[in-house]
mmCIF file of N, CA and C in Angstrom:
data_model
loop_
_atom_site.group_PDB
_atom_site.id
_atom_site.type_symbol
_atom_site.label_atom_id
_atom_site.label_comp_id
_atom_site.label_asym_id
_atom_site.label_seq_id
_atom_site.Cartn_x
_atom_site.Cartn_y
_atom_site.Cartn_z
ATOM 1 N N UNK A 1 0.894 -1.135 0.035
ATOM 2 C CA UNK A 1 -0.058 0.063 -0.057
ATOM 3 C C UNK A 1 0.843 1.205 0.023
ATOM 4 N N UNK A 2 0.362 2.305 -0.562
ATOM 5 C CA UNK A 2 1.075 3.561 -0.645
ATOM 6 C C UNK A 2 0.705 4.328 0.614
ATOM 7 N N UNK A 3 1.538 5.269 0.930
ATOM 8 C CA UNK A 3 1.317 6.056 2.266
ATOM 9 C C UNK A 3 -0.153 6.546 2.464
ATOM 10 N N UNK A 4 -0.640 7.112 1.486
ATOM 11 C CA UNK A 4 -2.063 7.659 1.727
ATOM 12 C C UNK A 4 -3.099 6.590 1.680
ATOM 13 N N UNK A 5 -2.764 5.418 1.331
ATOM 14 C CA UNK A 5 -3.843 4.390 1.203
ATOM 15 C C UNK A 5 -4.489 4.056 2.550
ATOM 16 N N UNK A 6 -3.652 4.082 3.630
ATOM 17 C CA UNK A 6 -4.242 3.886 5.050
ATOM 18 C C UNK A 6 -5.299 4.878 5.322
ATOM 19 N N UNK A 7 -5.076 6.152 5.013
ATOM 20 C CA UNK A 7 -5.987 7.177 5.354
ATOM 21 C C UNK A 7 -7.282 6.996 4.573
ATOM 22 N N UNK A 8 -7.272 6.663 3.375
ATOM 23 C CA UNK A 8 -8.462 6.502 2.613
ATOM 24 C C UNK A 8 -9.243 5.237 2.953
ATOM 25 N N UNK A 9 -8.408 4.189 3.165
ATOM 26 C CA UNK A 9 -9.184 2.895 3.631
ATOM 27 C C UNK A 9 -9.808 3.119 4.995
ATOM 28 N N UNK A 10 -9.183 3.938 5.795
ATOM 29 C CA UNK A 10 -9.855 4.173 7.088
ATOM 30 C C UNK A 10 -11.211 4.937 6.945
ATOM 31 N N UNK A 11 -11.285 5.738 5.863
ATOM 32 C CA UNK A 11 -12.545 6.450 5.570
ATOM 33 C C UNK A 11 -13.611 5.360 5.164
ATOM 34 N N UNK A 12 -13.189 4.406 4.386
ATOM 35 C CA UNK A 12 -14.117 3.323 4.005
ATOM 36 C C UNK A 12 -14.535 2.484 5.238
ATOM 37 N N UNK A 13 -13.559 2.212 6.049
ATOM 38 C CA UNK A 13 -13.909 1.529 7.386
ATOM 39 C C UNK A 13 -14.810 2.234 8.228
ATOM 40 N N UNK A 14 -14.731 3.547 8.353
ATOM 41 C CA UNK A 14 -15.544 4.386 9.092
ATOM 42 C C UNK A 14 -16.998 4.296 8.517
ATOM 43 N N UNK A 15 -17.220 4.261 7.228
ATOM 44 C CA UNK A 15 -18.449 4.112 6.640
ATOM 45 C C UNK A 15 -19.095 2.741 6.896
ATOM 46 N N UNK A 16 -18.308 1.632 6.863
ATOM 47 C CA UNK A 16 -18.755 0.319 7.160
ATOM 48 C C UNK A 16 -19.292 0.264 8.620
ATOM 49 N N UNK A 17 -18.606 0.891 9.589
ATOM 50 C CA UNK A 17 -19.034 0.966 10.946
ATOM 51 C C UNK A 17 -20.358 1.714 10.989
ATOM 52 N N UNK A 18 -20.499 2.853 10.258
ATOM 53 C CA UNK A 18 -21.796 3.580 10.395
ATOM 54 C C UNK A 18 -22.927 2.666 9.756
ATOM 55 N N UNK A 19 -22.678 1.980 8.800
ATOM 56 C CA UNK A 19 -23.727 1.069 8.215
ATOM 57 C C UNK A 19 -24.141 0.008 9.147
ATOM 58 N N UNK A 20 -23.133 -0.506 9.898
ATOM 59 C CA UNK A 20 -23.493 -1.498 10.837
ATOM 60 C C UNK A 20 -24.428 -0.894 11.983
ATOM 61 N N UNK A 21 -24.075 0.274 12.487
ATOM 62 C CA UNK A 21 -24.915 0.962 13.399
ATOM 63 C C UNK A 21 -26.285 1.239 12.986
ATOM 64 N N UNK A 22 -26.465 1.336 11.639
ATOM 65 C CA UNK A 22 -27.798 1.648 10.977
ATOM 66 C C UNK A 22 -28.519 0.402 10.738
ATOM 67 N N UNK A 23 -27.957 -0.717 11.141
ATOM 68 C CA UNK A 23 -28.576 -1.970 10.791
ATOM 69 C C UNK A 23 -28.421 -2.587 9.496
ATOM 70 N N UNK A 24 -27.456 -1.949 8.725
ATOM 71 C CA UNK A 24 -27.071 -2.460 7.432
ATOM 72 C C UNK A 24 -25.900 -3.300 7.409
ATOM 73 N N UNK A 25 -25.404 -3.570 6.185
ATOM 74 C CA UNK A 25 -24.368 -4.561 5.938
ATOM 75 C C UNK A 25 -23.046 -3.769 6.057
ATOM 76 N N UNK A 26 -22.091 -4.178 6.884
ATOM 77 C CA UNK A 26 -20.912 -3.295 7.152
ATOM 78 C C UNK A 26 -19.837 -3.374 6.003
ATOM 79 N N UNK A 27 -20.172 -2.695 4.854
ATOM 80 C CA UNK A 27 -19.315 -2.632 3.801
ATOM 81 C C UNK A 27 -19.188 -1.142 3.535
ATOM 82 N N UNK A 28 -18.004 -0.540 3.506
ATOM 83 C CA UNK A 28 -17.818 0.822 3.144
ATOM 84 C C UNK A 28 -16.852 0.930 1.967
ATOM 85 N N UNK A 29 -16.911 2.198 1.421
ATOM 86 C CA UNK A 29 -15.998 2.499 0.232
ATOM 87 C C UNK A 29 -15.778 3.999 0.267
ATOM 88 N N UNK A 30 -14.584 4.336 -0.412
ATOM 89 C CA UNK A 30 -14.235 5.714 -0.621
ATOM 90 C C UNK A 30 -13.637 5.842 -1.929
ATOM 91 N N UNK A 31 -13.908 6.916 -2.621
ATOM 92 C CA UNK A 31 -13.219 7.293 -3.863
ATOM 93 C C UNK A 31 -12.337 8.452 -3.673
ATOM 94 N N UNK A 32 -11.059 8.367 -4.054
ATOM 95 C CA UNK A 32 -10.155 9.438 -3.924
ATOM 96 C C UNK A 32 -9.366 9.603 -5.099
ATOM 97 N N UNK A 33 -8.999 11.019 -5.448
ATOM 98 C CA UNK A 33 -8.130 11.308 -6.509
ATOM 99 C C UNK A 33 -7.273 12.520 -6.170
ATOM 100 N N UNK A 34 -6.126 12.456 -6.565
ATOM 101 C CA UNK A 34 -5.110 13.627 -6.333
ATOM 102 C C UNK A 34 -4.987 13.844 -4.817
ATOM 103 N N UNK A 35 -5.076 12.849 -3.971
ATOM 104 C CA UNK A 35 -4.971 13.011 -2.618
ATOM 105 C C UNK A 35 -6.157 13.618 -1.878
ATOM 106 N N UNK A 36 -7.303 13.638 -2.641
ATOM 107 C CA UNK A 36 -8.459 14.217 -1.992
ATOM 108 C C UNK A 36 -9.638 13.182 -2.013
ATOM 109 N N UNK A 37 -10.348 13.227 -1.025
ATOM 110 C CA UNK A 37 -11.640 12.346 -1.001
ATOM 111 C C UNK A 37 -12.625 12.990 -1.916
ATOM 112 N N UNK A 38 -13.182 12.213 -2.822
ATOM 113 C CA UNK A 38 -14.234 12.523 -3.669
ATOM 114 C C UNK A 38 -15.642 12.254 -3.091
ATOM 115 N N UNK A 39 -15.644 11.082 -2.443
ATOM 116 C CA UNK A 39 -16.923 10.645 -1.906
ATOM 117 C C UNK A 39 -16.712 9.326 -1.110
ATOM 118 N N UNK A 40 -17.419 9.183 -0.076
ATOM 119 C CA UNK A 40 -17.399 7.927 0.693
ATOM 120 C C UNK A 40 -18.870 7.445 0.910
ATOM 121 N N UNK A 41 -18.986 6.213 0.914
ATOM 122 C CA UNK A 41 -20.330 5.578 1.066
ATOM 123 C C UNK A 41 -20.270 4.231 1.770
ATOM 124 N N UNK A 42 -21.525 3.650 1.889
ATOM 125 C CA UNK A 42 -21.617 2.377 2.586
ATOM 126 C C UNK A 42 -22.694 1.585 1.949
ATOM 127 N N UNK A 43 -22.657 0.296 2.001
ATOM 128 C CA UNK A 43 -23.754 -0.516 1.649
ATOM 129 C C UNK A 43 -25.061 -0.122 2.412
ATOM 130 N N UNK A 44 -26.068 0.396 1.596
ATOM 131 C CA UNK A 44 -27.331 0.865 2.209
ATOM 132 C C UNK A 44 -28.435 0.196 1.628
ATOM 133 N N UNK A 45 -28.237 -1.099 1.090
ATOM 134 C CA UNK A 45 -29.377 -1.890 0.648
ATOM 135 C C UNK A 45 -30.523 -1.938 1.560
ATOM 136 N N UNK A 46 -30.119 -2.252 2.882
ATOM 137 C CA UNK A 46 -31.245 -2.447 3.971
ATOM 138 C C UNK A 46 -31.834 -1.080 4.231
ATOM 139 N N UNK A 47 -31.058 -0.086 4.466
ATOM 140 C CA UNK A 47 -31.429 1.207 4.888
ATOM 141 C C UNK A 47 -32.417 1.870 3.833
ATOM 142 N N UNK A 48 -31.969 1.750 2.563
ATOM 143 C CA UNK A 48 -32.839 2.362 1.454
ATOM 144 C C UNK A 48 -33.754 1.460 0.701
ATOM 145 N N UNK A 49 -33.676 0.181 1.116
ATOM 146 C CA UNK A 49 -34.480 -0.752 0.352
ATOM 147 C C UNK A 49 -34.080 -0.820 -1.160
ATOM 148 N N UNK A 50 -32.713 -0.695 -1.352
ATOM 149 C CA UNK A 50 -32.199 -0.600 -2.712
ATOM 150 C C UNK A 50 -31.479 -1.924 -3.088
ATOM 151 N N UNK A 51 -31.677 -2.389 -4.298
ATOM 152 C CA UNK A 51 -31.052 -3.523 -4.807
ATOM 153 C C UNK A 51 -29.600 -3.345 -5.259
ATOM 154 N N UNK A 52 -29.155 -2.006 -5.442
ATOM 155 C CA UNK A 52 -27.919 -1.656 -5.970
ATOM 156 C C UNK A 52 -27.026 -0.803 -5.173
ATOM 157 N N UNK A 53 -27.396 -0.438 -3.988
ATOM 158 C CA UNK A 53 -26.628 0.506 -3.243
ATOM 159 C C UNK A 53 -25.578 -0.171 -2.362
ATOM 160 N N UNK A 54 -24.615 -0.740 -3.086
ATOM 161 C CA UNK A 54 -23.466 -1.348 -2.409
ATOM 162 C C UNK A 54 -22.450 -0.178 -1.972
ATOM 163 N N UNK A 55 -21.436 -0.602 -1.196
ATOM 164 C CA UNK A 55 -20.418 0.435 -0.667
ATOM 165 C C UNK A 55 -19.882 1.269 -1.961
ATOM 166 N N UNK A 56 -19.429 0.593 -2.967
ATOM 167 C CA UNK A 56 -18.751 1.272 -4.041
ATOM 168 C C UNK A 56 -19.774 2.146 -4.767
ATOM 169 N N UNK A 57 -20.973 1.571 -5.075
ATOM 170 C CA UNK A 57 -21.949 2.448 -5.878
ATOM 171 C C UNK A 57 -22.330 3.545 -5.038
ATOM 172 N N UNK A 58 -22.470 3.488 -3.756
ATOM 173 C CA UNK A 58 -22.826 4.594 -2.851
ATOM 174 C C UNK A 58 -21.794 5.622 -2.850
ATOM 175 N N UNK A 59 -20.464 5.236 -2.744
ATOM 176 C CA UNK A 59 -19.386 6.185 -2.815
ATOM 177 C C UNK A 59 -19.362 6.941 -4.179
ATOM 178 N N UNK A 60 -19.688 6.220 -5.242
ATOM 179 C CA UNK A 60 -19.748 6.903 -6.598
ATOM 180 C C UNK A 60 -20.920 7.846 -6.559
ATOM 181 N N UNK A 61 -22.085 7.539 -5.966
ATOM 182 C CA UNK A 61 -23.191 8.393 -5.804
ATOM 183 C C UNK A 61 -22.880 9.702 -5.033
ATOM 184 N N UNK A 62 -22.170 9.472 -3.963
ATOM 185 C CA UNK A 62 -21.855 10.575 -3.066
ATOM 186 C C UNK A 62 -20.839 11.543 -3.779
ATOM 187 N N UNK A 63 -19.948 10.896 -4.540
ATOM 188 C CA UNK A 63 -18.886 11.676 -5.325
ATOM 189 C C UNK A 63 -19.536 12.533 -6.423
ATOM 190 N N UNK A 64 -20.656 12.111 -6.809
ATOM 191 C CA UNK A 64 -21.433 12.912 -7.909
ATOM 192 C C UNK A 64 -20.677 12.714 -9.233
ATOM 193 N N UNK A 65 -21.184 13.424 -10.261
ATOM 194 C CA UNK A 65 -20.629 13.304 -11.607
ATOM 195 C C UNK A 65 -19.234 13.889 -11.617
ATOM 196 N N UNK A 66 -18.334 13.158 -12.221
ATOM 197 C CA UNK A 66 -16.959 13.588 -12.313
ATOM 198 C C UNK A 66 -16.498 13.506 -13.790
ATOM 199 N N UNK A 67 -15.587 14.274 -14.217
ATOM 200 C CA UNK A 67 -15.065 14.178 -15.571
ATOM 201 C C UNK A 67 -14.354 12.871 -15.690
ATOM 202 N N UNK A 68 -14.321 12.286 -16.842
ATOM 203 C CA UNK A 68 -13.641 10.927 -17.048
ATOM 204 C C UNK A 68 -12.217 11.056 -16.575
ATOM 205 N N UNK A 69 -11.545 12.127 -16.821
ATOM 206 C CA UNK A 69 -10.161 12.316 -16.466
ATOM 207 C C UNK A 69 -9.906 12.170 -14.955
ATOM 208 N N UNK A 70 -10.967 12.550 -14.188
ATOM 209 C CA UNK A 70 -10.963 12.408 -12.718
ATOM 210 C C UNK A 70 -10.933 10.935 -12.297
ATOM 211 N N UNK A 71 -11.931 10.193 -12.856
ATOM 212 C CA UNK A 71 -12.003 8.749 -12.575
ATOM 213 C C UNK A 71 -10.806 8.052 -13.006
ATOM 214 N N UNK A 72 -10.181 8.483 -14.085
ATOM 215 C CA UNK A 72 -9.019 7.733 -14.635
ATOM 216 C C UNK A 72 -7.741 7.997 -13.855
ATOM 217 N N UNK A 73 -7.726 8.839 -12.828
ATOM 218 C CA UNK A 73 -6.702 8.947 -11.956
ATOM 219 C C UNK A 73 -6.994 8.723 -10.469
ATOM 220 N N UNK A 74 -8.078 8.050 -10.273
ATOM 221 C CA UNK A 74 -8.585 7.832 -8.924
ATOM 222 C C UNK A 74 -8.312 6.426 -8.477
ATOM 223 N N UNK A 75 -8.598 6.282 -7.131
ATOM 224 C CA UNK A 75 -8.497 4.936 -6.481
ATOM 225 C C UNK A 75 -9.787 4.687 -5.759
ATOM 226 N N UNK A 76 -10.345 3.524 -5.940
ATOM 227 C CA UNK A 76 -11.506 3.088 -5.120
ATOM 228 C C UNK A 76 -11.055 2.286 -3.915
ATOM 229 N N UNK A 77 -11.385 2.742 -2.745
ATOM 230 C CA UNK A 77 -11.010 2.066 -1.527
ATOM 231 C C UNK A 77 -12.265 1.212 -1.022
ATOM 232 N N UNK A 78 -12.234 0.042 -0.687
ATOM 233 C CA UNK A 78 -13.433 -0.710 -0.260
ATOM 234 C C UNK A 78 -12.973 -1.657 0.777
ATOM 235 N N UNK A 79 -13.897 -1.901 1.701
ATOM 236 C CA UNK A 79 -13.535 -2.800 2.839
ATOM 237 C C UNK A 79 -13.622 -4.207 2.368
ATOM 238 N N UNK A 80 -14.382 -4.567 1.362
ATOM 239 C CA UNK A 80 -14.543 -5.899 0.949
ATOM 240 C C UNK A 80 -14.315 -6.032 -0.541
ATOM 241 N N UNK A 81 -13.904 -7.141 -1.041
ATOM 242 C CA UNK A 81 -13.581 -7.346 -2.403
ATOM 243 C C UNK A 81 -14.858 -7.089 -3.233
ATOM 244 N N UNK A 82 -14.731 -6.333 -4.322
ATOM 245 C CA UNK A 82 -15.884 -5.909 -5.035
ATOM 246 C C UNK A 82 -16.639 -7.088 -5.806
ATOM 247 N N UNK A 83 -17.946 -7.041 -5.670
ATOM 248 C CA UNK A 83 -18.766 -8.010 -6.370
ATOM 249 C C UNK A 83 -18.796 -7.616 -7.834
ATOM 250 N N UNK A 84 -19.483 -8.465 -8.624
ATOM 251 C CA UNK A 84 -19.542 -8.303 -10.191
ATOM 252 C C UNK A 84 -20.073 -6.871 -10.493
ATOM 253 N N UNK A 85 -21.131 -6.549 -9.722
ATOM 254 C CA UNK A 85 -21.743 -5.150 -10.024
ATOM 255 C C UNK A 85 -20.907 -4.078 -9.754
ATOM 256 N N UNK A 86 -20.218 -3.994 -8.704
ATOM 257 C CA UNK A 86 -19.268 -2.976 -8.273
ATOM 258 C C UNK A 86 -17.986 -3.007 -9.144
ATOM 259 N N UNK A 87 -17.568 -4.196 -9.550
ATOM 260 C CA UNK A 87 -16.472 -4.354 -10.468
ATOM 261 C C UNK A 87 -16.852 -3.693 -11.742
ATOM 262 N N UNK A 88 -18.073 -3.910 -12.263
ATOM 263 C CA UNK A 88 -18.464 -3.375 -13.506
ATOM 264 C C UNK A 88 -18.449 -1.817 -13.431
ATOM 265 N N UNK A 89 -18.889 -1.243 -12.356
ATOM 266 C CA UNK A 89 -18.980 0.206 -12.163
ATOM 267 C C UNK A 89 -17.436 0.752 -12.250
ATOM 268 N N UNK A 90 -16.525 0.043 -11.587
ATOM 269 C CA UNK A 90 -15.114 0.482 -11.571
ATOM 270 C C UNK A 90 -14.563 0.447 -13.002
ATOM 271 N N UNK A 91 -14.860 -0.613 -13.701
ATOM 272 C CA UNK A 91 -14.445 -0.793 -15.121
ATOM 273 C C UNK A 91 -15.190 0.298 -16.025
ATOM 274 N N UNK A 92 -16.399 0.509 -15.787
ATOM 275 C CA UNK A 92 -17.101 1.471 -16.617
ATOM 276 C C UNK A 92 -16.477 2.872 -16.518
ATOM 277 N N UNK A 93 -16.099 3.287 -15.383
ATOM 278 C CA UNK A 93 -15.566 4.634 -15.178
ATOM 279 C C UNK A 93 -14.106 4.710 -15.307
ATOM 280 N N UNK A 94 -13.463 3.613 -15.598
ATOM 281 C CA UNK A 94 -11.971 3.563 -15.826
ATOM 282 C C UNK A 94 -11.148 3.792 -14.661
ATOM 283 N N UNK A 95 -11.625 3.394 -13.483
ATOM 284 C CA UNK A 95 -10.903 3.571 -12.243
ATOM 285 C C UNK A 95 -9.740 2.735 -12.301
ATOM 286 N N UNK A 96 -8.426 3.138 -12.238
ATOM 287 C CA UNK A 96 -7.302 2.368 -12.447
ATOM 288 C C UNK A 96 -6.766 1.550 -11.261
ATOM 289 N N UNK A 97 -7.282 1.825 -10.103
ATOM 290 C CA UNK A 97 -6.698 1.197 -8.857
ATOM 291 C C UNK A 97 -7.759 0.968 -7.884
ATOM 292 N N UNK A 98 -7.712 -0.237 -7.170
ATOM 293 C CA UNK A 98 -8.621 -0.556 -6.256
ATOM 294 C C UNK A 98 -7.818 -1.076 -4.995
ATOM 295 N N UNK A 99 -8.059 -0.535 -3.738
ATOM 296 C CA UNK A 99 -7.520 -1.011 -2.635
ATOM 297 C C UNK A 99 -8.598 -1.707 -1.719
ATOM 298 N N UNK A 100 -8.439 -2.978 -1.511
ATOM 299 C CA UNK A 100 -9.492 -3.811 -0.816
ATOM 300 C C UNK A 100 -8.952 -4.073 0.685
ATOM 301 N N UNK A 101 -9.894 -3.809 1.539
ATOM 302 C CA UNK A 101 -9.598 -4.158 2.871
ATOM 303 C C UNK A 101 -9.409 -5.585 3.156
ATOM 304 N N UNK A 102 -10.321 -6.438 2.609
ATOM 305 C CA UNK A 102 -10.160 -7.867 2.798
ATOM 306 C C UNK A 102 -10.793 -8.640 1.702
ATOM 307 N N UNK A 103 -10.469 -9.833 1.489
ATOM 308 C CA UNK A 103 -11.126 -10.779 0.413
ATOM 309 C C UNK A 103 -11.280 -12.187 1.032
ATOM 310 N N UNK A 104 -11.117 -12.310 2.343
ATOM 311 C CA UNK A 104 -11.221 -13.676 2.934
ATOM 312 C C UNK A 104 -12.701 -14.076 3.062
ATOM 313 N N UNK A 105 -13.519 -13.242 3.430
ATOM 314 C CA UNK A 105 -14.855 -13.530 3.721
ATOM 315 C C UNK A 105 -15.739 -13.627 2.326
ATOM 316 N N UNK A 106 -15.152 -12.799 1.397
ATOM 317 C CA UNK A 106 -15.829 -12.850 0.092
ATOM 318 C C UNK A 106 -14.881 -12.528 -1.002
ATOM 319 N N UNK A 107 -14.661 -13.310 -1.937
ATOM 320 C CA UNK A 107 -13.842 -13.076 -3.081
ATOM 321 C C UNK A 107 -14.660 -12.627 -4.245
ATOM 322 N N UNK A 108 -14.505 -11.266 -4.570
ATOM 323 C CA UNK A 108 -15.265 -10.699 -5.676
ATOM 324 C C UNK A 108 -14.610 -10.920 -6.998
ATOM 325 N N UNK A 109 -14.684 -9.998 -7.904
ATOM 326 C CA UNK A 109 -14.256 -10.225 -9.253
ATOM 327 C C UNK A 109 -12.842 -9.624 -9.445
ATOM 328 N N UNK A 110 -11.909 -9.842 -8.493
ATOM 329 C CA UNK A 110 -10.639 -9.273 -8.570
ATOM 330 C C UNK A 110 -9.839 -9.838 -9.787
ATOM 331 N N UNK A 111 -10.018 -10.882 -10.290
ATOM 332 C CA UNK A 111 -9.294 -11.443 -11.502
ATOM 333 C C UNK A 111 -9.811 -10.663 -12.713
ATOM 334 N N UNK A 112 -11.079 -10.356 -12.734
ATOM 335 C CA UNK A 112 -11.581 -9.506 -13.874
ATOM 336 C C UNK A 112 -10.898 -8.160 -13.932
ATOM 337 N N UNK A 113 -10.821 -7.522 -12.694
ATOM 338 C CA UNK A 113 -10.246 -6.249 -12.568
ATOM 339 C C UNK A 113 -8.798 -6.292 -13.107
ATOM 340 N N UNK A 114 -8.076 -7.248 -12.550
ATOM 341 C CA UNK A 114 -6.677 -7.347 -13.012
ATOM 342 C C UNK A 114 -6.486 -7.673 -14.583
ATOM 343 N N UNK A 115 -7.382 -8.489 -15.032
ATOM 344 C CA UNK A 115 -7.345 -8.813 -16.436
ATOM 345 C C UNK A 115 -7.556 -7.583 -17.298
ATOM 346 N N UNK A 116 -8.189 -6.549 -16.786
ATOM 347 C CA UNK A 116 -8.524 -5.306 -17.458
ATOM 348 C C UNK A 116 -7.452 -4.226 -17.164
ATOM 349 N N UNK A 117 -6.514 -4.597 -16.424
ATOM 350 C CA UNK A 117 -5.360 -3.660 -16.160
ATOM 351 C C UNK A 117 -5.502 -2.815 -14.928
ATOM 352 N N UNK A 118 -6.443 -3.086 -14.064
ATOM 353 C CA UNK A 118 -6.668 -2.384 -12.847
ATOM 354 C C UNK A 118 -5.660 -2.969 -11.784
ATOM 355 N N UNK A 119 -4.956 -2.054 -11.056
ATOM 356 C CA UNK A 119 -4.074 -2.371 -10.006
ATOM 357 C C UNK A 119 -4.927 -2.701 -8.753
ATOM 358 N N UNK A 120 -4.863 -3.864 -8.338
ATOM 359 C CA UNK A 120 -5.687 -4.406 -7.192
ATOM 360 C C UNK A 120 -4.632 -4.662 -6.068
ATOM 361 N N UNK A 121 -4.945 -3.972 -4.909
ATOM 362 C CA UNK A 121 -4.132 -4.150 -3.689
ATOM 363 C C UNK A 121 -5.042 -4.691 -2.616
ATOM 364 N N UNK A 122 -4.738 -5.756 -2.035
ATOM 365 C CA UNK A 122 -5.484 -6.348 -0.839
ATOM 366 C C UNK A 122 -4.673 -6.148 0.443
ATOM 367 N N UNK A 123 -5.299 -5.346 1.311
ATOM 368 C CA UNK A 123 -4.631 -4.973 2.596
ATOM 369 C C UNK A 123 -4.733 -6.075 3.662
ATOM 370 N N UNK A 124 -5.694 -6.984 3.561
ATOM 371 C CA UNK A 124 -5.943 -8.021 4.606
ATOM 372 C C UNK A 124 -6.045 -7.386 5.985
ATOM 373 N N UNK A 125 -6.843 -6.376 6.071
ATOM 374 C CA UNK A 125 -7.111 -5.580 7.344
ATOM 375 C C UNK A 125 -7.788 -6.416 8.311
ATOM 376 N N UNK A 126 -7.349 -6.474 9.500
ATOM 377 C CA UNK A 126 -7.877 -7.328 10.615
ATOM 378 C C UNK A 126 -9.231 -6.849 10.997
ATOM 379 N N UNK A 127 -9.464 -5.469 11.022
ATOM 380 C CA UNK A 127 -10.814 -5.017 11.342
ATOM 381 C C UNK A 127 -11.857 -5.237 10.308
ATOM 382 N N UNK A 128 -11.491 -5.165 9.053
ATOM 383 C CA UNK A 128 -12.338 -5.465 7.987
ATOM 384 C C UNK A 128 -12.856 -6.961 8.053
ATOM 385 N N UNK A 129 -11.817 -7.832 8.286
ATOM 386 C CA UNK A 129 -12.117 -9.196 8.411
ATOM 387 C C UNK A 129 -13.063 -9.484 9.600
ATOM 388 N N UNK A 130 -12.691 -9.075 10.745
ATOM 389 C CA UNK A 130 -13.533 -9.353 11.938
ATOM 390 C C UNK A 130 -14.958 -8.808 11.856
ATOM 391 N N UNK A 131 -15.073 -7.601 11.204
ATOM 392 C CA UNK A 131 -16.373 -7.053 11.040
ATOM 393 C C UNK A 131 -17.262 -7.847 10.284
ATOM 394 N N UNK A 132 -16.726 -8.332 9.064
ATOM 395 C CA UNK A 132 -17.518 -9.090 8.161
ATOM 396 C C UNK A 132 -17.785 -10.528 8.640
ATOM 397 N N UNK A 133 -16.875 -11.140 9.354
ATOM 398 C CA UNK A 133 -16.993 -12.475 9.935
ATOM 399 C C UNK A 133 -18.132 -12.451 10.929
ATOM 400 N N UNK A 134 -18.141 -11.414 11.802
ATOM 401 C CA UNK A 134 -19.185 -11.293 12.789
ATOM 402 C C UNK A 134 -20.548 -11.085 12.169
ATOM 403 N N UNK A 135 -20.590 -10.160 11.169
ATOM 404 C CA UNK A 135 -21.808 -9.931 10.507
ATOM 405 C C UNK A 135 -22.391 -11.087 9.898
ATOM 406 N N UNK A 136 -21.546 -11.897 9.096
ATOM 407 C CA UNK A 136 -22.005 -13.073 8.381
ATOM 408 C C UNK A 136 -22.535 -14.124 9.432
ATOM 409 N N UNK A 137 -21.809 -14.329 10.437
ATOM 410 C CA UNK A 137 -22.267 -15.232 11.459
ATOM 411 C C UNK A 137 -23.707 -14.895 12.085
ATOM 412 N N UNK A 138 -23.850 -13.534 12.386
ATOM 413 C CA UNK A 138 -25.022 -13.147 13.076
ATOM 414 C C UNK A 138 -26.153 -12.930 12.062
ATOM 415 N N UNK A 139 -25.875 -12.676 10.748
ATOM 416 C CA UNK A 139 -26.929 -12.376 9.770
ATOM 417 C C UNK A 139 -26.755 -13.178 8.427
ATOM 418 N N UNK A 140 -26.747 -14.435 8.534
ATOM 419 C CA UNK A 140 -26.534 -15.164 7.321
ATOM 420 C C UNK A 140 -27.607 -14.993 6.253
ATOM 421 N N UNK A 141 -28.795 -14.729 6.591
ATOM 422 C CA UNK A 141 -29.804 -14.475 5.468
ATOM 423 C C UNK A 141 -29.677 -13.217 4.785
ATOM 424 N N UNK A 142 -29.364 -12.076 5.540
ATOM 425 C CA UNK A 142 -29.029 -10.806 5.000
ATOM 426 C C UNK A 142 -27.809 -10.874 3.988
ATOM 427 N N UNK A 143 -26.803 -11.561 4.535
ATOM 428 C CA UNK A 143 -25.576 -11.729 3.819
ATOM 429 C C UNK A 143 -25.865 -12.453 2.429
ATOM 430 N N UNK A 144 -26.478 -13.635 2.547
ATOM 431 C CA UNK A 144 -26.823 -14.346 1.314
ATOM 432 C C UNK A 144 -27.593 -13.514 0.265
ATOM 433 N N UNK A 145 -28.524 -12.725 0.811
ATOM 434 C CA UNK A 145 -29.308 -11.783 -0.038
ATOM 435 C C UNK A 145 -28.333 -10.753 -0.741
ATOM 436 N N UNK A 146 -27.484 -10.246 -0.112
ATOM 437 C CA UNK A 146 -26.491 -9.228 -0.524
ATOM 438 C C UNK A 146 -25.634 -9.734 -1.604
ATOM 439 N N UNK A 147 -25.165 -10.932 -1.541
ATOM 440 C CA UNK A 147 -24.427 -11.643 -2.602
ATOM 441 C C UNK A 147 -25.243 -12.404 -3.556
ATOM 442 N N UNK A 148 -26.485 -12.394 -3.631
ATOM 443 C CA UNK A 148 -27.328 -12.962 -4.561
ATOM 444 C C UNK A 148 -27.509 -14.500 -4.402
ATOM 445 N N UNK A 149 -27.431 -14.959 -3.191
ATOM 446 C CA UNK A 149 -27.553 -16.506 -2.946
ATOM 447 C C UNK A 149 -28.888 -16.697 -2.366
#
């Protein structure tokens, strides 16, 4: 990880914690470019009754419309390996780098990201792992719904 990565991954982790206190799924994300936070979000499927409001898509929504050049020099920070939908959004906007808090509890489409030239960094963050393990143990039905099972 690069020096600023810890700072922005911590922003994503803070969003995951907020989501958990709201009764949601503890997955957070942050989009940053040029050393600045563009937007941070969290999985709000439960809170909003939304089928598509994952952490990464919420962070994109919070960041608002950006010129293509901004996306092309940004990094998506996410507490959990991105699912196929979030991977598609990353690829659609040409985000060249993704920093993942953990991929032990769920392995998303990291190989697809790498195959398309995205730099994928996995932090194996202990807090991210513990938060998801506890949530999955306590809420298996919600978790299965979130990953489409």
